[in-house]
């Protein structure tokens, strides 16, 4: 193995409380919505792309209204995360530092453009990662973005670490092993490796 590609939400951090704070300020100002969303609502969308999140959380809006709302949410969310961050899982910074001494590290997340940069800006972890990708920049699926990272960086033997069934499928689509982060948001039945905490990565790698 020469490299590790990470999912972000549910794998490296839990951003929900910070995102909720930003989103609900926008949602309550929207004429077509009666109330804000909760942690349970948002947790159920982890791993989805923004359009899918919009359909799941705001079915009462038409497509045009949802698209505008998602743009408004992103405009508020990215600066908020840059200034307030999210909750890193235990020992993430220490383990990333150790892993980066031996492996090339990357992030592929189903997020909007600017989201990974906000994670980097607040937590200062960009120094550990060589490259990253997301559908906000490429318009591609997670599996296709993993392949893009592999090809762009000429990786020979990577693995993907994530917490949802979508992450497992993306790793399969890219033809690489999948490490299931069971402490995250999703439930996955099939995987190559399983970790119950982030520091368990050192037992695998």
C-alpha angles and dihedrals in degrees: 000000000000104000147023124216115199134204110220115213111061092008109058100011147000106234098170102107092047093046092048091054091054098040100047091056087061098038096055089054092055115103095214097053125077101195144004128260131258136222089262091056094050096042088058091060099051111130095024126114118249096260091052090048090052093053092048098045101034108033091148091068124080119240095264093049092048092050092052092046092051090052090050091048092051092048090057098035101055097054090042093054091045090057101034106024124196135266112289114213116249116291095357095137094046094047093046089053091053094044093048090060090066108020139043109246129210141169127223114176135167091237139120124268111281096027098100089043089055089052089051094046098053101036098034094223098130090100089073096053129074100194143349140195142192140173090252087073102031108025088225132128120260092256091052091048090051089053089049091055091047093050096040093052097035093236116184105188114013132160129205124225120201144136108228140068087247089059091052091050091047091053090048091049089052091048097238135120119272127223112199115217097206093184090069133082105283141067118232125179101186126051143134095233134007130207126190094194134020095249090060086078087082088063090058102037 
